[in-house]
Amino acid sequence: MLELYDLKILAVDDESAICGMIYEILSGAGFRQVRTAQSCAEAQRAFADFAPDAVVLDVMLPDGDGFSLMRAFRRTKNVPILFLSARDADEDRLHGLGLGADDYIVKPFLPQELVLRLTAVLRRSYAAQLQSADNCLRLGDTVVDWGSGSVTRGGKTVQLTAKEFALLRKLADNRGNIVTIDALCRAAWDDETFGYENTLMVHIRRLREKIEANPSKPRWLLTVRGLGYKLAKEEAQ
């Protein structure tokens, strides 16, 4: 099944610092396949070799421009394009969007803005392929069905409570990253976090009983002492 964070992203910018920053932002957000290029020629080689599923593209490049490069890309593969440029004139934005770009972000930008807007573009563009992956969470032999709120392991199916569902969904949406105690409390109770820490621990223990083969030695739902919890991307060794 296709997963959002397995999609391949090509970032093209003439500044190495910007390329490095985009790489760090997207990798930190969970994207596992990110490549960068700093010129039209380098980008075209990367596009042919890497076959990206989406491109974050600067407008001004040393050997051409992003608008022309987008047209060249689209002749090969109709991938979503998100322009990222210091050129904030309405004419430039309208020109990029008029050519068929999926979004246009002006520098400087917030890291989270880039992640959210790229994610939105990817979900729109690959909705059909991502649908089956989004409906289920697989943790080894354990399968969580988001649609029914059920967990199946070892041939047995149990239901998640509303709080367990909210906690697991928050962890799954940030899989591989630490989710703080405060963030988990807000996800489950949508209220001030004070006083919920002990209750959170109870829900985490019960959630482990449903998703882990050995809740006392969890493979997936891991404690990060002093910070919170995280859902492992791969089985802990």
Coordinates of N, CA, C and O in Angstrom, one line a residue, residues 32 137-142 153 175-176 211-214 217-222 230-237:
R32 N 10.4 10.1 3.8 CA 11.6 9.2 3.8 C 12.4 9.3 2.6 O 13.6 8.8 2.5
L137 N -3.8 1.1 10.1 CA -2.5 1.2 10.6 C -2.0 -0.2 10.9 O -2.6 -1.0 11.6
R138 N -0.8 -0.5 10.4 CA -0.2 -1.8 10.5 C 1.0 -1.7 11.5 O 1.9 -1.0 11.2
L139 N 0.9 -2.5 12.5 CA 2.0 -2.6 13.5 C 2.4 -4.1 13.6 O 1.9 -4.8 14.4
G140 N 3.3 -4.5 12.7 CA 3.6 -6.0 12.6 C 2.3 -6.8 12.3 O 1.7 -6.5 11.3
D141 N 2.0 -7.7 13.2 CA 0.8 -8.5 12.9 C -0.5 -7.9 13.4 O -1.6 -8.4 13.3
T142 N -0.4 -6.7 14.0 CA -1.5 -6.0 14.5 C -2.0 -5.0 13.5 O -1.3 -4.3 12.9
R153 N -5.5 -8.6 16.2 CA -4.2 -9.2 16.5 C -4.4 -10.7 16.9 O -5.3 -11.0 17.7
R175 N 4.0 9.5 13.5 CA 4.7 8.2 13.7 C 6.2 8.4 13.5 O 6.7 9.1 12.5
G176 N 7.0 7.9 14.5 CA 8.4 8.1 14.4 C 8.9 9.3 15.2 O 10.1 9.4 15.4
I211 N -2.6 -3.4 21.4 CA -1.8 -3.4 20.2 C -0.5 -4.1 20.3 O 0.1 -4.4 19.3
E212 N -0.1 -4.4 21.6 CA 1.2 -5.0 21.8 C 1.1 -6.5 22.1 O 0.2 -6.9 22.8
A213 N 2.0 -7.3 21.6 CA 2.0 -8.8 21.9 C 2.5 -8.9 23.4 O 2.0 -9.8 24.1
N214 N 3.4 -8.1 23.8 CA 3.8 -8.1 25.2 C 3.8 -6.6 25.7 O 4.8 -5.9 25.6
K217 N 6.8 -5.1 27.5 CA 7.9 -4.8 26.7 C 7.5 -4.4 25.4 O 7.6 -5.1 24.4
P218 N 6.9 -3.1 25.3 CA 6.3 -2.7 24.0 C 7.3 -2.6 22.9 O 8.4 -2.1 23.0
R219 N 6.8 -3.0 21.7 CA 7.6 -2.8 20.5 C 7.3 -1.6 19.7 O 8.1 -1.0 19.0
W220 N 6.0 -1.1 19.9 CA 5.5 0.0 19.0 C 5.2 1.3 19.8 O 5.7 2.3 19.4
L221 N 4.5 1.2 20.9 CA 4.1 2.4 21.6 C 5.2 2.6 22.7 O 5.1 2.0 23.8
L222 N 6.1 3.5 22.4 CA 7.3 3.6 23.2 C 7.2 4.8 24.1 O 6.8 5.9 23.7
K230 N 6.0 7.8 21.6 CA 6.1 7.8 20.2 C 5.7 6.5 19.7 O 5.9 5.5 20.4
L231 N 5.2 6.4 18.5 CA 4.8 5.2 17.8 C 6.0 4.9 16.8 O 6.3 5.6 15.9
A232 N 6.6 3.8 17.1 CA 7.8 3.4 16.3 C 7.4 3.1 14.9 O 6.4 2.5 14.6
K233 N 8.3 3.5 13.9 CA 8.1 3.2 12.5 C 8.4 1.8 12.2 O 7.8 1.2 11.4
E234 N 9.4 1.2 12.9 CA 9.8 -0.1 12.7 C 9.8 -0.8 14.1 O 9.9 -0.2 15.1
E235 N 9.8 -2.1 14.1 CA 9.9 -2.9 15.3 C 11.2 -2.5 16.1 O 12.3 -2.6 15.5
A236 N 11.0 -2.2 17.3 CA 12.2 -1.8 18.2 C 13.0 -3.1 18.4 O 12.5 -4.2 18.6
Q237 N 14.3 -2.9 18.3 CA 15.2 -4.0 18.5 C 15.6 -4.2 20.0 O 15.7 -3.3 20.7

